[in-house]
PDB file of C-alpha atoms in Angstrom:
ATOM      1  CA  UNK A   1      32.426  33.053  -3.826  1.00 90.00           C
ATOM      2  CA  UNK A   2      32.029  30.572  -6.609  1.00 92.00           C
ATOM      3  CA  UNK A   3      30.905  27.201  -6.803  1.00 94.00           C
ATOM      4  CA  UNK A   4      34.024  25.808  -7.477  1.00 91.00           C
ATOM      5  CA  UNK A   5      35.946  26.931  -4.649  1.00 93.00           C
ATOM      6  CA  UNK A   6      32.803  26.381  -2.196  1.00 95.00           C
ATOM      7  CA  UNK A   7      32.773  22.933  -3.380  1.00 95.00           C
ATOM      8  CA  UNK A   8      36.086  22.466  -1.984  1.00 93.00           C
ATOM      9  CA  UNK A   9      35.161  23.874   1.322  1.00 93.00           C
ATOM     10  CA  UNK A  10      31.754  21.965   1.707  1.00 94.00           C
ATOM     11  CA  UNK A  11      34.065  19.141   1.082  1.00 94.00           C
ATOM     12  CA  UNK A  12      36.448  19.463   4.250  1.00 88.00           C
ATOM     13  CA  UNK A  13      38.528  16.602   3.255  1.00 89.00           C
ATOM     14  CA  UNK A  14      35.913  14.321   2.674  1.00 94.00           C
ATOM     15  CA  UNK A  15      35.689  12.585  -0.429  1.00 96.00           C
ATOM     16  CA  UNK A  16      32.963  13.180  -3.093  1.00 97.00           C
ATOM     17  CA  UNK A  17      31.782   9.588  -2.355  1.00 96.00           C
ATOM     18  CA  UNK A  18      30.962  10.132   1.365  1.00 96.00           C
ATOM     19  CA  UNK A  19      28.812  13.043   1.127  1.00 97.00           C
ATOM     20  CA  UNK A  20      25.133  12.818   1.222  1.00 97.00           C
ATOM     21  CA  UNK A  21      23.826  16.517   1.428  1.00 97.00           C
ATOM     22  CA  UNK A  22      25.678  19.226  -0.559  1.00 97.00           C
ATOM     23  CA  UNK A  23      24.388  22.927   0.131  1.00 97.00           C
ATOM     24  CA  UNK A  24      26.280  25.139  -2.055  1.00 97.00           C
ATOM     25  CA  UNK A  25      23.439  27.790  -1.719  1.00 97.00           C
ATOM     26  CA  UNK A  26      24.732  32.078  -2.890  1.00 97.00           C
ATOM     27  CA  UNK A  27      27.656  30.944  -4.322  1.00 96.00           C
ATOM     28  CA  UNK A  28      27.991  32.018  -7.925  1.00 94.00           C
ATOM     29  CA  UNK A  29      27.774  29.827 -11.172  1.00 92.00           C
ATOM     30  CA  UNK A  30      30.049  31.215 -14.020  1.00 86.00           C
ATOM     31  CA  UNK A  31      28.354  31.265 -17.653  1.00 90.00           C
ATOM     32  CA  UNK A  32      25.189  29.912 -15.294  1.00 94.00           C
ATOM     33  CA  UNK A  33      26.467  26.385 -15.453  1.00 94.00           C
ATOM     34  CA  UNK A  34      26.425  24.037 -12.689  1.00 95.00           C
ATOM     35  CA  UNK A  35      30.246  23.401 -11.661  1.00 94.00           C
ATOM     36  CA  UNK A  36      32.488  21.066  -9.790  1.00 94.00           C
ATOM     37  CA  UNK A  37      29.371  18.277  -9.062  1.00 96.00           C
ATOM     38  CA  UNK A  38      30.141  15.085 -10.589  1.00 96.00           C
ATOM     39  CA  UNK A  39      29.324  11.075 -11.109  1.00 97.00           C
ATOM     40  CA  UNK A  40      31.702  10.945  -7.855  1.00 97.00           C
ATOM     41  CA  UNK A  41      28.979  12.639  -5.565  1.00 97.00           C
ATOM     42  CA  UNK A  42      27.414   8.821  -6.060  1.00 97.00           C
ATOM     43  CA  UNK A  43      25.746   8.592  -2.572  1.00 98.00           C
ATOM     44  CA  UNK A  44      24.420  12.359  -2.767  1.00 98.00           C
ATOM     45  CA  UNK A  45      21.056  12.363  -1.512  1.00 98.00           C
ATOM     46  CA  UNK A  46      20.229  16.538  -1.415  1.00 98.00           C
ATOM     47  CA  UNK A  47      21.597  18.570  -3.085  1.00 98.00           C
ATOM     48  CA  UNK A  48      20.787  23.037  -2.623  1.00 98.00           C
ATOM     49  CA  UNK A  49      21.224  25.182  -5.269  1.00 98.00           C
ATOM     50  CA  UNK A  50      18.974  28.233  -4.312  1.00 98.00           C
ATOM     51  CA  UNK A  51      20.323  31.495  -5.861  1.00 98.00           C
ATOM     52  CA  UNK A  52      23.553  30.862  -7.800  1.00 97.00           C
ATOM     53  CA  UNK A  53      22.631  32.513 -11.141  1.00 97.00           C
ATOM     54  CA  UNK A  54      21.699  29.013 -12.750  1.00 97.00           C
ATOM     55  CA  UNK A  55      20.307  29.005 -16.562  1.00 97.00           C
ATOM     56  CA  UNK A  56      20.875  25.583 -17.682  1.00 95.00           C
ATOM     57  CA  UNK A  57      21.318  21.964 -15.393  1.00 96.00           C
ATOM     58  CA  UNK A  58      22.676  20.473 -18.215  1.00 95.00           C
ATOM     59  CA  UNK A  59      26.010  19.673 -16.572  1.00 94.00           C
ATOM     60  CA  UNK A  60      24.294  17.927 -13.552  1.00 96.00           C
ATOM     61  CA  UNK A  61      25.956  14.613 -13.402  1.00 97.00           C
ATOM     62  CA  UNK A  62      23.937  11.552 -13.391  1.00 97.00           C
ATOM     63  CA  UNK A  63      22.883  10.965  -9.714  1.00 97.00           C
ATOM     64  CA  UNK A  64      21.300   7.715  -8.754  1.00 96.00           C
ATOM     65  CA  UNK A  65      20.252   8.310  -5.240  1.00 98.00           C
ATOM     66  CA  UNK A  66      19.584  12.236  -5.211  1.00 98.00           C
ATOM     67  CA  UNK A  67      16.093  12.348  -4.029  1.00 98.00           C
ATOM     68  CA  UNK A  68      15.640  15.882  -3.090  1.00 98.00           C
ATOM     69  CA  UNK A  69      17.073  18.817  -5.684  1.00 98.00           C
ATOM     70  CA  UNK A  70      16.220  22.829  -4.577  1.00 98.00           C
ATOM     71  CA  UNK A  71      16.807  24.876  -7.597  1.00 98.00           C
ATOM     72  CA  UNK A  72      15.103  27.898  -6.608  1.00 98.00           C
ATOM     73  CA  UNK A  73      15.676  31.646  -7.229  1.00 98.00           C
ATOM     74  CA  UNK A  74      17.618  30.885 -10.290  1.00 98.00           C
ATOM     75  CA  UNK A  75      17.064  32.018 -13.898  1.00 97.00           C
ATOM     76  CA  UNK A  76      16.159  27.988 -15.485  1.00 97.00           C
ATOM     77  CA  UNK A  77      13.332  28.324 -18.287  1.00 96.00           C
ATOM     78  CA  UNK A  78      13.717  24.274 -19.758  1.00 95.00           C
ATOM     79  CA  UNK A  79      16.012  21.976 -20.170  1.00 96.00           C
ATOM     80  CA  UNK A  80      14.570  19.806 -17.770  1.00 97.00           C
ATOM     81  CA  UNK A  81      14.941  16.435 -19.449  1.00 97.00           C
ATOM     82  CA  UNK A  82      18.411  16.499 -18.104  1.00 96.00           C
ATOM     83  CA  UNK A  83      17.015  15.714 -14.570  1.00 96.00           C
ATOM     84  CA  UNK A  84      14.642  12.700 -16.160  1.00 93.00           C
ATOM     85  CA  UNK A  85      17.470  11.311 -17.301  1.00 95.00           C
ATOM     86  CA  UNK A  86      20.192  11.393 -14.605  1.00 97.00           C
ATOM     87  CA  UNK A  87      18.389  11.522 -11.457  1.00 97.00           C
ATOM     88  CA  UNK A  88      16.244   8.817 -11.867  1.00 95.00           C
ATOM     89  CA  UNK A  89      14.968   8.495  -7.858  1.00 97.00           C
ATOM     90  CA  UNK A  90      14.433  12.460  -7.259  1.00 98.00           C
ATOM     91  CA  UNK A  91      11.330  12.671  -5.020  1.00 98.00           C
ATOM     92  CA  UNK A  92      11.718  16.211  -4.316  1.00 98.00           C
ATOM     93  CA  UNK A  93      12.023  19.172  -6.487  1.00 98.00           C
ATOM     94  CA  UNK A  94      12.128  22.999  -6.241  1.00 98.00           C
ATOM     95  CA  UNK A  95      11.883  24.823  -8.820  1.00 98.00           C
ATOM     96  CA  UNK A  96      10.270  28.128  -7.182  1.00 98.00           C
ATOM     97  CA  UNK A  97      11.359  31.548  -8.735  1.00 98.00           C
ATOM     98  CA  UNK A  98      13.302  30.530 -11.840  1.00 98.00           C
ATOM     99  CA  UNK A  99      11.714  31.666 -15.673  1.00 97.00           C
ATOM    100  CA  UNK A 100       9.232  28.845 -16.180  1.00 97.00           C
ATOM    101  CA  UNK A 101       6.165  30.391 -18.432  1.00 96.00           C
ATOM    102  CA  UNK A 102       4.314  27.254 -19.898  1.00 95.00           C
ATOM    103  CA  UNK A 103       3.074  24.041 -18.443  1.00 95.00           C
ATOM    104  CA  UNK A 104       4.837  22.622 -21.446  1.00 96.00           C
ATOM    105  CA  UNK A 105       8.399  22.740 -19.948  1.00 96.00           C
ATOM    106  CA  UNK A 106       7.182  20.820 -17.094  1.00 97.00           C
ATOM    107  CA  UNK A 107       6.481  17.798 -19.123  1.00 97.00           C
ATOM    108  CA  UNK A 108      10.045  15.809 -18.991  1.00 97.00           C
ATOM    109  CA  UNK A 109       9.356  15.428 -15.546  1.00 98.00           C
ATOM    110  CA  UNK A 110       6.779  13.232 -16.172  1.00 97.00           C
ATOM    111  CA  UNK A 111       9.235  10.594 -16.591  1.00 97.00           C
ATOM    112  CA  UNK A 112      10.563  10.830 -13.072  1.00 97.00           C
ATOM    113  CA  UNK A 113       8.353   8.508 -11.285  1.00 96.00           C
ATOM    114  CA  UNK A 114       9.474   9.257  -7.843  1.00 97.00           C
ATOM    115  CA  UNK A 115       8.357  12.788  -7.964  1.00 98.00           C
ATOM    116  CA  UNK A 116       6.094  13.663  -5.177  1.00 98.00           C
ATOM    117  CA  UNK A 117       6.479  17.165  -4.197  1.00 98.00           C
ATOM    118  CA  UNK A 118       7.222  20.056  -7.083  1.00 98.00           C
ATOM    119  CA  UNK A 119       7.638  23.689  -6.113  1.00 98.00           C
ATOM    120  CA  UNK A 120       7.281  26.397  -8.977  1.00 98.00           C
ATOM    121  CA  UNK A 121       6.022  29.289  -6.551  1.00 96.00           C
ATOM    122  CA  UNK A 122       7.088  32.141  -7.938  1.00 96.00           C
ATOM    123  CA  UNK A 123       7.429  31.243 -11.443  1.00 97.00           C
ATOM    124  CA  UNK A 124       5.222  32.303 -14.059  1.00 96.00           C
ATOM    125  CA  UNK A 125       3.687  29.351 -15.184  1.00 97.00           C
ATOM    126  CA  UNK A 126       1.828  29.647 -11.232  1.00 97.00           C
ATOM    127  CA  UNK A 127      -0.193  32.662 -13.355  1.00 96.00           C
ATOM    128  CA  UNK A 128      -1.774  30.468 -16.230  1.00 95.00           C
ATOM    129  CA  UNK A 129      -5.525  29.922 -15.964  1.00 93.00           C
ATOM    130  CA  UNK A 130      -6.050  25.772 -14.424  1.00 93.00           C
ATOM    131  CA  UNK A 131      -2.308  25.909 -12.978  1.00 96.00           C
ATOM    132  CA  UNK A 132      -2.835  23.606 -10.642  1.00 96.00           C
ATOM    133  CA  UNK A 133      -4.965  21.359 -12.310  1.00 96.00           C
ATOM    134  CA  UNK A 134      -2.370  21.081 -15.687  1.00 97.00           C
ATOM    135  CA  UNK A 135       0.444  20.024 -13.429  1.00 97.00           C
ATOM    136  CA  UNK A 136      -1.337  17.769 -11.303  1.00 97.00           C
ATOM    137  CA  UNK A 137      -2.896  15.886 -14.810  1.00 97.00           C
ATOM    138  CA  UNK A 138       0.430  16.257 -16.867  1.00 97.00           C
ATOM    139  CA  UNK A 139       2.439  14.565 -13.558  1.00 97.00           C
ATOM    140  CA  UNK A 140      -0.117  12.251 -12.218  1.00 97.00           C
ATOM    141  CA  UNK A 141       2.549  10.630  -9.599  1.00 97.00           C
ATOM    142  CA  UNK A 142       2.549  14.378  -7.914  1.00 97.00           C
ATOM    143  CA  UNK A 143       1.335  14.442  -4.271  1.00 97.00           C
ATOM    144  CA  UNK A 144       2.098  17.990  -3.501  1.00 97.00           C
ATOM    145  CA  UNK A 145       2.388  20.710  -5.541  1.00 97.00           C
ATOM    146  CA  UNK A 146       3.696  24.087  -4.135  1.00 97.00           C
ATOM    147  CA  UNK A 147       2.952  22.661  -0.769  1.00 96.00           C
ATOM    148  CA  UNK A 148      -0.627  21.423  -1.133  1.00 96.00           C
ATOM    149  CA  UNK A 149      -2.116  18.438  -2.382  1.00 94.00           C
ATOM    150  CA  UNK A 150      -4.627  18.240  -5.131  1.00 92.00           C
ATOM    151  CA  UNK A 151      -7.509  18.543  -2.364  1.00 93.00           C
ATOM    152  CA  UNK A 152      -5.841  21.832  -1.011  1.00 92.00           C
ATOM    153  CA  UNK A 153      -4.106  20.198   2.016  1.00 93.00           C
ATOM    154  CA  UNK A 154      -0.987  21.364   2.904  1.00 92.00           C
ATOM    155  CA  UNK A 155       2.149  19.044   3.208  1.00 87.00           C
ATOM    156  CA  UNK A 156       3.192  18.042   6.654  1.00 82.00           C
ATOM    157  CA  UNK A 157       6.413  18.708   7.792  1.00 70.00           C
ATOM    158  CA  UNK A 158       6.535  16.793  10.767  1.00 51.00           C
ATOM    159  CA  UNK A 159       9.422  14.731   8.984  1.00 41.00           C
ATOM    160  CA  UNK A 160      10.668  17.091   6.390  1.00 44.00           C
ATOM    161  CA  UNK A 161       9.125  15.308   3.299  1.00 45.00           C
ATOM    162  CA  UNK A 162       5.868  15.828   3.050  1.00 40.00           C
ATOM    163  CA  UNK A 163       4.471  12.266   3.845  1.00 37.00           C
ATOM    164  CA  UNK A 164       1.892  12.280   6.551  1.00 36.00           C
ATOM    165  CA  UNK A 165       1.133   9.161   8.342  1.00 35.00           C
ATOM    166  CA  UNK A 166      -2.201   8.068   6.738  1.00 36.00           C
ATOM    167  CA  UNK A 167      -3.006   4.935   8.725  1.00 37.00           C
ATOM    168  CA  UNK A 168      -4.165   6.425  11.499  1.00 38.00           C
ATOM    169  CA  UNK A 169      -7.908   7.602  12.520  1.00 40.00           C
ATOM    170  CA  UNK A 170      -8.316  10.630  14.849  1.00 44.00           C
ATOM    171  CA  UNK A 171      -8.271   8.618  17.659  1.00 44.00           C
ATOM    172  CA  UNK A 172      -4.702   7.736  17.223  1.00 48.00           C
ATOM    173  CA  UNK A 173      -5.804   3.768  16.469  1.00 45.00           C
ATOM    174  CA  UNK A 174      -4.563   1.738  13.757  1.00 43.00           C
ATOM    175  CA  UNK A 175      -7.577   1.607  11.042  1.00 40.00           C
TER     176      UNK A 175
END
C-alpha cells in the first residue's frame, strides 16, 4: 500500500489537526520521499516510519510538537539538518538500520536540544572504532544512545521514554 492512501486510512475522518500519533509503518514511499505529512499534522507528537523505502526526509513538514520520530529500516545516509530545523522539540529518534557510515552525518542533530535517546543500531557508523564515545561527545544533550547510557545502563521502559525516576534511594525514600 502506499503512504498516500494509508494516510487517508490512519486518518478515519479525523482531521490532520487532531491527530497526535501517526504510524504509517510497511507502507511504501514512491521516489523514497516522505508523502502526504504536512504543517496540518500541527499537534503530531509520534510519528512511525519503520520500513517504507525512505532515502531522503527532506519533505518532512515542520513539526513543532513531534517529540518522538522512528525512522528505522530505511535506506537515509544524511540529510539530517532537515529534522534540526523543523522539529525543533524531538526528544526521541530512531534511526536504526538505515545507511549511516560516518559520525559526521550525525552532527546536525546537535542542534536539536531536546534529543535524549538516538538509535543507530544497525547502521554502520555502530562499526567505527570509539562509536559510542563520538556520539555521546558530538551530542552532549544525549542520555541514551542505542538503549544505554554513557555508563552502560540500559534505558528504562517502565514509561516508554527512557526517563527513570532518579530521586529515589533503594529504599524507595525521597533523597
Amino acid at each position: 500500500m502506499d503512504m498516500k492512501k494509508r494516510l487517508s486510512l490512519e486518518l478515519r475522518h479525523r482531521s490532520p489537526s487532531e491527530v497526535k500519533e501517526l504510524v504509517l509503518d510497511n507502507c511504501r514511499s514512491s521516489e523514497g520521499k516522505i508523502e502526504g505529512i504536512t504543517e496540518e499534522f500541527a499537534n503530531l507528537e509520534r510519528l512511525s516510519l519503520i520500513n517504507v523505502g525512505l532515502t531522503s526526509v527532506a519533505e518532512l513538514p515542520k513539526l513543532q510538537k513531534l517529540k518522538k520520530l522512528e525512522l528505522s529500516d530505511n535506506r537515509i545516509s544524511g540529510g539530517l539538518e532537515v529534522l534540526a530545523e523543523r522539529l525543533v522539540n524531538l526528544t526521541h529518534l530512531n534511526l536504526s538500520g538505515n545507511k549511516f557510515k560516518d559520525i559526521s552525518t550525525l552532527e546536525p542533530l546537535k542542534k536539536l536540544p531536546q534529543l535524549k535517546s538516538l538509535d543507530l543500531f544497525n547502521c554502520e557508523v555502530t562499526n567505527l572504532a570509539d562509536y559510542k564515545e563520538s556520539i555521546f561527545k558530538l551530542l552532549p544533550q544525549l542520555t541514551y544512545l542505542d538503549g544505554y547510557d554513557i555508563d552502560d545502563c540500559e534505558a528504562s521502559d517502565s514509561e516508554g521514554d527512557g526517563v527513570e525516576d532518579e530521586d529515589e534511594d533503594d529504599d524507595g525514600e525521597s533523597i
